[in-house]
């Protein structure tokens, strides 16, 4: 995993002594097979910060010289001792990529609108009752976005990624439950294919009406990306 490679580099460069003693935290975790970008981690450096004139090491350059080419440290910044990469994040952005095919995009947009706000998502996640007892989460926005197109010299639109029917669901929330985005994507695609009405989202969020989780399939993990965690 990326995290394992990162920690191996931190240990080899002696920027940390051990995982248990460095105050490590991550902004988020993903399922196996799910991609992530622009992620944040916090650690406690082995440097003695009591010396005011001591300059910081070029951490990015040091770690990138050890890490494999597919993993790059883009930058770093000092934080307070109270900062947590996980709990200090105000929002997380997920994107789920897919091809339009025969789906109705207007129906998908209508279904996504029903996600916004504070809801109980126990019917749209994999329940882990041993670790989670509160299934309420806040969704800030849920959008359907088409990959951008560019204008050619003759004024015609040309898709910059050569896939004119490629879209992605962009869902921004404060925090998410296990498999929440993948279950949402599966139900949304059923809406787009006409198998369910857009109102099915609101109905599933009514846990009094549906106290037992319906047996929906789980959307594939490969098109899902944890795109960003903001602070």
PDB file of C-alpha atoms in Angstrom:
ATOM      1  CA  UNK A   1       0.000   0.000   0.000  1.00  0.00           C
ATOM      2  CA  UNK A   2       1.004   3.648  -0.340  1.00  0.00           C
ATOM      3  CA  UNK A   3       1.006   3.987   3.433  1.00  0.00           C
ATOM      4  CA  UNK A   4       3.415   1.084   3.864  1.00  0.00           C
ATOM      5  CA  UNK A   5       5.807   2.539   1.280  1.00  0.00           C
ATOM      6  CA  UNK A   6       5.608   5.940   2.946  1.00  0.00           C
ATOM      7  CA  UNK A   7       6.404   4.567   6.372  1.00  0.00           C
ATOM      8  CA  UNK A   8       9.292   2.499   5.042  1.00  0.00           C
ATOM      9  CA  UNK A   9      10.733   5.724   3.601  1.00  0.00           C
ATOM     10  CA  UNK A  10      10.197   7.619   6.863  1.00  0.00           C
ATOM     11  CA  UNK A  11      12.034   4.914   8.787  1.00  0.00           C
ATOM     12  CA  UNK A  12      14.893   4.600   6.278  1.00  0.00           C
ATOM     13  CA  UNK A  13      15.499   8.344   6.332  1.00  0.00           C
ATOM     14  CA  UNK A  14      15.216   8.349  10.156  1.00  0.00           C
ATOM     15  CA  UNK A  15      12.615  11.092  10.055  1.00  0.00           C
ATOM     16  CA  UNK A  16      10.637   8.999  12.533  1.00  0.00           C
ATOM     17  CA  UNK A  17      11.838   6.458  15.084  1.00  0.00           C
ATOM     18  CA  UNK A  18       8.759   4.222  15.081  1.00  0.00           C
ATOM     19  CA  UNK A  19       5.134   4.334  14.046  1.00  0.00           C
ATOM     20  CA  UNK A  20       3.860   4.079  17.600  1.00  0.00           C
ATOM     21  CA  UNK A  21       5.896   7.063  18.820  1.00  0.00           C
ATOM     22  CA  UNK A  22       5.543   9.585  15.990  1.00  0.00           C
ATOM     23  CA  UNK A  23       1.930  10.706  16.455  1.00  0.00           C
ATOM     24  CA  UNK A  24       0.986   9.492  12.986  1.00  0.00           C
ATOM     25  CA  UNK A  25      -2.482  10.122  11.548  1.00  0.00           C
ATOM     26  CA  UNK A  26      -3.957   9.844   8.051  1.00  0.00           C
ATOM     27  CA  UNK A  27      -6.772  11.883   6.510  1.00  0.00           C
ATOM     28  CA  UNK A  28      -8.606   8.830   5.217  1.00  0.00           C
ATOM     29  CA  UNK A  29      -8.498   5.190   4.228  1.00  0.00           C
ATOM     30  CA  UNK A  30      -9.910   3.550   1.122  1.00  0.00           C
ATOM     31  CA  UNK A  31     -11.118   0.073   0.245  1.00  0.00           C
ATOM     32  CA  UNK A  32      -8.715  -2.235  -1.531  1.00  0.00           C
ATOM     33  CA  UNK A  33      -8.766  -1.273  -5.205  1.00  0.00           C
ATOM     34  CA  UNK A  34      -9.952   2.309  -4.614  1.00  0.00           C
ATOM     35  CA  UNK A  35      -7.618   5.123  -5.698  1.00  0.00           C
ATOM     36  CA  UNK A  36      -6.757   8.292  -3.781  1.00  0.00           C
ATOM     37  CA  UNK A  37      -5.163  11.645  -4.595  1.00  0.00           C
ATOM     38  CA  UNK A  38      -4.018  14.723  -2.657  1.00  0.00           C
ATOM     39  CA  UNK A  39      -3.934  12.912   0.673  1.00  0.00           C
ATOM     40  CA  UNK A  40      -2.516  14.248   3.945  1.00  0.00           C
ATOM     41  CA  UNK A  41      -0.672  12.628   6.815  1.00  0.00           C
ATOM     42  CA  UNK A  42       0.785  14.003  10.031  1.00  0.00           C
ATOM     43  CA  UNK A  43       3.868  12.817  11.898  1.00  0.00           C
ATOM     44  CA  UNK A  44       6.146  14.165  14.589  1.00  0.00           C
ATOM     45  CA  UNK A  45       9.627  14.898  13.261  1.00  0.00           C
ATOM     46  CA  UNK A  46      12.712  13.659  15.095  1.00  0.00           C
ATOM     47  CA  UNK A  47      14.197  17.166  14.879  1.00  0.00           C
ATOM     48  CA  UNK A  48      14.733  19.167  18.022  1.00  0.00           C
ATOM     49  CA  UNK A  49      12.392  22.141  17.555  1.00  0.00           C
ATOM     50  CA  UNK A  50      13.651  23.806  20.715  1.00  0.00           C
ATOM     51  CA  UNK A  51      16.526  25.257  18.751  1.00  0.00           C
ATOM     52  CA  UNK A  52      15.037  28.403  17.191  1.00  0.00           C
ATOM     53  CA  UNK A  53      17.672  28.862  14.507  1.00  0.00           C
ATOM     54  CA  UNK A  54      17.550  25.278  13.247  1.00  0.00           C
ATOM     55  CA  UNK A  55      16.233  25.071   9.685  1.00  0.00           C
ATOM     56  CA  UNK A  56      13.750  22.421   8.573  1.00  0.00           C
ATOM     57  CA  UNK A  57      14.989  19.575   6.410  1.00  0.00           C
ATOM     58  CA  UNK A  58      13.822  19.385   2.764  1.00  0.00           C
ATOM     59  CA  UNK A  59      11.422  16.562   3.666  1.00  0.00           C
ATOM     60  CA  UNK A  60       9.820  16.267   0.225  1.00  0.00           C
ATOM     61  CA  UNK A  61      13.135  15.838  -1.585  1.00  0.00           C
ATOM     62  CA  UNK A  62      14.476  13.392   1.011  1.00  0.00           C
ATOM     63  CA  UNK A  63      11.390  11.154   0.926  1.00  0.00           C
ATOM     64  CA  UNK A  64      10.982  11.271  -2.867  1.00  0.00           C
ATOM     65  CA  UNK A  65      14.527   9.991  -3.247  1.00  0.00           C
ATOM     66  CA  UNK A  66      13.459   6.828  -1.367  1.00  0.00           C
ATOM     67  CA  UNK A  67       9.860   6.386  -2.508  1.00  0.00           C
ATOM     68  CA  UNK A  68       8.966   4.531  -5.738  1.00  0.00           C
ATOM     69  CA  UNK A  69       8.261   6.808  -8.751  1.00  0.00           C
ATOM     70  CA  UNK A  70       4.502   6.206  -8.474  1.00  0.00           C
ATOM     71  CA  UNK A  71       4.385   7.932  -5.054  1.00  0.00           C
ATOM     72  CA  UNK A  72       5.392  11.591  -4.719  1.00  0.00           C
ATOM     73  CA  UNK A  73       5.454  13.945  -1.752  1.00  0.00           C
ATOM     74  CA  UNK A  74       4.151  17.264  -3.091  1.00  0.00           C
ATOM     75  CA  UNK A  75       4.762  19.399  -0.035  1.00  0.00           C
ATOM     76  CA  UNK A  76       4.661  19.688   3.719  1.00  0.00           C
ATOM     77  CA  UNK A  77       3.831  22.224   6.409  1.00  0.00           C
ATOM     78  CA  UNK A  78       4.288  22.365  10.194  1.00  0.00           C
ATOM     79  CA  UNK A  79       1.110  21.960  12.269  1.00  0.00           C
ATOM     80  CA  UNK A  80       0.160  22.263  15.909  1.00  0.00           C
ATOM     81  CA  UNK A  81       0.288  19.295  18.248  1.00  0.00           C
ATOM     82  CA  UNK A  82      -3.524  19.302  18.353  1.00  0.00           C
ATOM     83  CA  UNK A  83      -3.830  18.890  14.566  1.00  0.00           C
ATOM     84  CA  UNK A  84      -5.072  15.538  13.254  1.00  0.00           C
ATOM     85  CA  UNK A  85      -5.021  14.669   9.546  1.00  0.00           C
ATOM     86  CA  UNK A  86      -8.193  12.661  10.115  1.00  0.00           C
ATOM     87  CA  UNK A  87     -10.274  14.700  12.550  1.00  0.00           C
ATOM     88  CA  UNK A  88      -9.195  18.191  11.457  1.00  0.00           C
ATOM     89  CA  UNK A  89     -10.444  17.644   7.902  1.00  0.00           C
ATOM     90  CA  UNK A  90     -13.560  19.691   7.200  1.00  0.00           C
ATOM     91  CA  UNK A  91     -14.613  17.880   4.026  1.00  0.00           C
ATOM     92  CA  UNK A  92     -13.761  14.908   1.844  1.00  0.00           C
ATOM     93  CA  UNK A  93     -14.410  14.706  -1.883  1.00  0.00           C
ATOM     94  CA  UNK A  94     -15.112  11.431  -3.674  1.00  0.00           C
ATOM     95  CA  UNK A  95     -15.427  10.946  -7.424  1.00  0.00           C
ATOM     96  CA  UNK A  96     -16.918   7.873  -9.086  1.00  0.00           C
ATOM     97  CA  UNK A  97     -16.193   7.651 -12.832  1.00  0.00           C
ATOM     98  CA  UNK A  98     -18.495   5.864 -15.284  1.00  0.00           C
ATOM     99  CA  UNK A  99     -19.659   5.741 -18.915  1.00  0.00           C
ATOM    100  CA  UNK A 100     -23.095   7.102 -19.772  1.00  0.00           C
ATOM    101  CA  UNK A 101     -24.178   4.279 -22.078  1.00  0.00           C
ATOM    102  CA  UNK A 102     -27.999   4.165 -21.980  1.00  0.00           C
ATOM    103  CA  UNK A 103     -28.482   5.887 -18.612  1.00  0.00           C
ATOM    104  CA  UNK A 104     -30.658   8.957 -18.165  1.00  0.00           C
ATOM    105  CA  UNK A 105     -28.501  11.758 -16.748  1.00  0.00           C
ATOM    106  CA  UNK A 106     -31.478  13.885 -15.674  1.00  0.00           C
ATOM    107  CA  UNK A 107     -32.780  11.060 -13.483  1.00  0.00           C
ATOM    108  CA  UNK A 108     -29.330  10.680 -11.936  1.00  0.00           C
ATOM    109  CA  UNK A 109     -29.197  14.413 -11.137  1.00  0.00           C
ATOM    110  CA  UNK A 110     -32.615  14.223  -9.500  1.00  0.00           C
ATOM    111  CA  UNK A 111     -31.498  11.280  -7.384  1.00  0.00           C
ATOM    112  CA  UNK A 112     -28.281  12.978  -6.279  1.00  0.00           C
ATOM    113  CA  UNK A 113     -30.160  16.046  -4.992  1.00  0.00           C
ATOM    114  CA  UNK A 114     -31.850  13.859  -2.391  1.00  0.00           C
ATOM    115  CA  UNK A 115     -28.478  13.027  -0.803  1.00  0.00           C
ATOM    116  CA  UNK A 116     -27.622  16.572   0.267  1.00  0.00           C
ATOM    117  CA  UNK A 117     -27.985  17.369   3.962  1.00  0.00           C
ATOM    118  CA  UNK A 118     -27.733  15.452   7.212  1.00  0.00           C
ATOM    119  CA  UNK A 119     -29.188  11.932   6.963  1.00  0.00           C
ATOM    120  CA  UNK A 120     -28.984   8.479   8.474  1.00  0.00           C
ATOM    121  CA  UNK A 121     -27.128   6.444   5.824  1.00  0.00           C
ATOM    122  CA  UNK A 122     -27.412   2.992   7.406  1.00  0.00           C
ATOM    123  CA  UNK A 123     -29.303   1.762   4.319  1.00  0.00           C
ATOM    124  CA  UNK A 124     -26.568   3.060   2.009  1.00  0.00           C
ATOM    125  CA  UNK A 125     -23.428   1.640   3.596  1.00  0.00           C
ATOM    126  CA  UNK A 126     -21.927  -1.551   4.947  1.00  0.00           C
ATOM    127  CA  UNK A 127     -22.855  -1.519   8.599  1.00  0.00           C
ATOM    128  CA  UNK A 128     -20.043  -2.100  11.076  1.00  0.00           C
ATOM    129  CA  UNK A 129     -22.051  -2.123  14.304  1.00  0.00           C
ATOM    130  CA  UNK A 130     -19.044  -3.193  16.380  1.00  0.00           C
ATOM    131  CA  UNK A 131     -17.178   0.041  15.609  1.00  0.00           C
ATOM    132  CA  UNK A 132     -19.891   2.495  14.480  1.00  0.00           C
ATOM    133  CA  UNK A 133     -23.053   3.349  16.370  1.00  0.00           C
ATOM    134  CA  UNK A 134     -23.948   6.662  14.682  1.00  0.00           C
ATOM    135  CA  UNK A 135     -24.823   6.401  10.992  1.00  0.00           C
ATOM    136  CA  UNK A 136     -25.718  10.042  10.490  1.00  0.00           C
ATOM    137  CA  UNK A 137     -23.466  11.880   8.052  1.00  0.00           C
ATOM    138  CA  UNK A 138     -23.557  15.285   6.331  1.00  0.00           C
ATOM    139  CA  UNK A 139     -23.379  15.553   2.536  1.00  0.00           C
ATOM    140  CA  UNK A 140     -22.441  19.079   1.429  1.00  0.00           C
ATOM    141  CA  UNK A 141     -22.994  18.525  -2.295  1.00  0.00           C
ATOM    142  CA  UNK A 142     -23.698  15.727  -4.775  1.00  0.00           C
ATOM    143  CA  UNK A 143     -23.177  16.487  -8.457  1.00  0.00           C
ATOM    144  CA  UNK A 144     -23.021  14.805 -11.844  1.00  0.00           C
ATOM    145  CA  UNK A 145     -20.110  16.153 -13.895  1.00  0.00           C
ATOM    146  CA  UNK A 146     -19.105  15.404 -17.480  1.00  0.00           C
ATOM    147  CA  UNK A 147     -15.423  15.335 -18.351  1.00  0.00           C
ATOM    148  CA  UNK A 148     -14.442  18.636 -19.928  1.00  0.00           C
ATOM    149  CA  UNK A 149     -14.430  19.297 -23.651  1.00  0.00           C
ATOM    150  CA  UNK A 150     -12.299  21.725 -25.676  1.00  0.00           C
ATOM    151  CA  UNK A 151     -13.050  23.772 -28.796  1.00  0.00           C
ATOM    152  CA  UNK A 152     -11.316  22.819 -32.040  1.00  0.00           C
ATOM    153  CA  UNK A 153     -10.234  25.331 -34.673  1.00  0.00           C
ATOM    154  CA  UNK A 154     -13.499  24.964 -36.628  1.00  0.00           C
ATOM    155  CA  UNK A 155     -15.606  25.664 -33.536  1.00  0.00           C
ATOM    156  CA  UNK A 156     -16.596  22.060 -32.878  1.00  0.00           C
ATOM    157  CA  UNK A 157     -16.306  20.549 -29.426  1.00  0.00           C
ATOM    158  CA  UNK A 158     -13.645  17.926 -28.998  1.00  0.00           C
ATOM    159  CA  UNK A 159     -13.483  15.862 -25.845  1.00  0.00           C
ATOM    160  CA  UNK A 160     -10.128  16.426 -24.170  1.00  0.00           C
ATOM    161  CA  UNK A 161     -10.063  12.843 -22.916  1.00  0.00           C
ATOM    162  CA  UNK A 162     -11.509  11.226 -26.080  1.00  0.00           C
ATOM    163  CA  UNK A 163     -14.444   9.892 -24.072  1.00  0.00           C
ATOM    164  CA  UNK A 164     -17.478  12.092 -24.704  1.00  0.00           C
ATOM    165  CA  UNK A 165     -19.765   9.873 -22.634  1.00  0.00           C
ATOM    166  CA  UNK A 166     -17.591   9.725 -19.493  1.00  0.00           C
ATOM    167  CA  UNK A 167     -19.033  11.308 -16.356  1.00  0.00           C
ATOM    168  CA  UNK A 168     -18.322  11.194 -12.666  1.00  0.00           C
ATOM    169  CA  UNK A 169     -20.363  11.518  -9.521  1.00  0.00           C
ATOM    170  CA  UNK A 170     -18.769  14.074  -7.207  1.00  0.00           C
ATOM    171  CA  UNK A 171     -19.896  13.785  -3.603  1.00  0.00           C
ATOM    172  CA  UNK A 172     -18.503  16.079  -0.904  1.00  0.00           C
ATOM    173  CA  UNK A 173     -19.181  15.382   2.744  1.00  0.00           C
ATOM    174  CA  UNK A 174     -17.798  15.816   6.204  1.00  0.00           C
ATOM    175  CA  UNK A 175     -17.158  12.097   6.685  1.00  0.00           C
ATOM    176  CA  UNK A 176     -18.278   8.805   5.184  1.00  0.00           C
ATOM    177  CA  UNK A 177     -19.257   5.315   6.273  1.00  0.00           C
ATOM    178  CA  UNK A 178     -17.812   2.004   5.102  1.00  0.00           C
ATOM    179  CA  UNK A 179     -18.711   1.424   1.392  1.00  0.00           C
ATOM    180  CA  UNK A 180     -21.088   4.414   1.522  1.00  0.00           C
ATOM    181  CA  UNK A 181     -20.086   5.903  -1.842  1.00  0.00           C
ATOM    182  CA  UNK A 182     -20.113   2.523  -3.595  1.00  0.00           C
ATOM    183  CA  UNK A 183     -23.627   1.729  -2.376  1.00  0.00           C
ATOM    184  CA  UNK A 184     -24.810   5.200  -3.353  1.00  0.00           C
ATOM    185  CA  UNK A 185     -23.289   4.760  -6.828  1.00  0.00           C
ATOM    186  CA  UNK A 186     -25.008   1.401  -7.341  1.00  0.00           C
ATOM    187  CA  UNK A 187     -28.439   2.788  -6.416  1.00  0.00           C
ATOM    188  CA  UNK A 188     -27.882   5.928  -8.510  1.00  0.00           C
ATOM    189  CA  UNK A 189     -27.031   3.786 -11.543  1.00  0.00           C
ATOM    190  CA  UNK A 190     -30.258   1.830 -11.043  1.00  0.00           C
ATOM    191  CA  UNK A 191     -32.056   5.184 -11.105  1.00  0.00           C
ATOM    192  CA  UNK A 192     -30.240   6.148 -14.303  1.00  0.00           C
ATOM    193  CA  UNK A 193     -31.257   2.861 -15.966  1.00  0.00           C
ATOM    194  CA  UNK A 194     -34.881   3.384 -14.971  1.00  0.00           C
ATOM    195  CA  UNK A 195     -35.029   0.449 -12.554  1.00  0.00           C
ATOM    196  CA  UNK A 196     -35.717   2.763  -9.587  1.00  0.00           C
ATOM    197  CA  UNK A 197     -37.219   6.288  -9.354  1.00  0.00           C
ATOM    198  CA  UNK A 198     -35.049   9.187  -8.088  1.00  0.00           C
ATOM    199  CA  UNK A 199     -37.174   9.209  -4.925  1.00  0.00           C
ATOM    200  CA  UNK A 200     -35.677   5.837  -3.901  1.00  0.00           C
ATOM    201  CA  UNK A 201     -32.777   7.783  -2.355  1.00  0.00           C
ATOM    202  CA  UNK A 202     -35.097   9.713  -0.032  1.00  0.00           C
ATOM    203  CA  UNK A 203     -36.972   6.529   0.805  1.00  0.00           C
ATOM    204  CA  UNK A 204     -33.807   4.660   1.761  1.00  0.00           C
ATOM    205  CA  UNK A 205     -32.778   7.569   3.974  1.00  0.00           C
ATOM    206  CA  UNK A 206     -36.050   7.125   5.894  1.00  0.00           C
ATOM    207  CA  UNK A 207     -34.907   4.441   8.336  1.00  0.00           C
ATOM    208  CA  UNK A 208     -38.336   4.285   9.951  1.00  0.00           C
ATOM    209  CA  UNK A 209     -39.864   3.265   6.632  1.00  0.00           C
ATOM    210  CA  UNK A 210     -36.978   0.908   5.815  1.00  0.00           C
ATOM    211  CA  UNK A 211     -35.552  -0.330   9.143  1.00  0.00           C
ATOM    212  CA  UNK A 212     -33.792  -3.204   7.378  1.00  0.00           C
ATOM    213  CA  UNK A 213     -31.133  -2.585   4.729  1.00  0.00           C
ATOM    214  CA  UNK A 214     -32.266  -3.704   1.229  1.00  0.00           C
ATOM    215  CA  UNK A 215     -30.052  -6.187  -0.579  1.00  0.00           C
ATOM    216  CA  UNK A 216     -28.459  -3.965  -3.228  1.00  0.00           C
ATOM    217  CA  UNK A 217     -25.218  -4.899  -4.959  1.00  0.00           C
ATOM    218  CA  UNK A 218     -21.983  -3.004  -4.301  1.00  0.00           C
ATOM    219  CA  UNK A 219     -20.576  -0.859  -7.129  1.00  0.00           C
ATOM    220  CA  UNK A 220     -17.120  -1.769  -8.419  1.00  0.00           C
ATOM    221  CA  UNK A 221     -14.219  -0.240  -6.506  1.00  0.00           C
ATOM    222  CA  UNK A 222     -11.922   0.591  -9.436  1.00  0.00           C
ATOM    223  CA  UNK A 223     -13.683   3.766 -10.732  1.00  0.00           C
ATOM    224  CA  UNK A 224     -13.812   5.311  -7.248  1.00  0.00           C
ATOM    225  CA  UNK A 225     -11.299   7.975  -6.210  1.00  0.00           C
ATOM    226  CA  UNK A 226     -10.909   9.738  -2.870  1.00  0.00           C
ATOM    227  CA  UNK A 227     -10.113  12.968  -4.669  1.00  0.00           C
ATOM    228  CA  UNK A 228      -9.356  15.407  -1.890  1.00  0.00           C
ATOM    229  CA  UNK A 229      -9.473  16.103   1.849  1.00  0.00           C
ATOM    230  CA  UNK A 230      -9.733  19.787   2.726  1.00  0.00           C
ATOM    231  CA  UNK A 231      -8.738  21.698   5.857  1.00  0.00           C
TER     232      UNK A 231
END
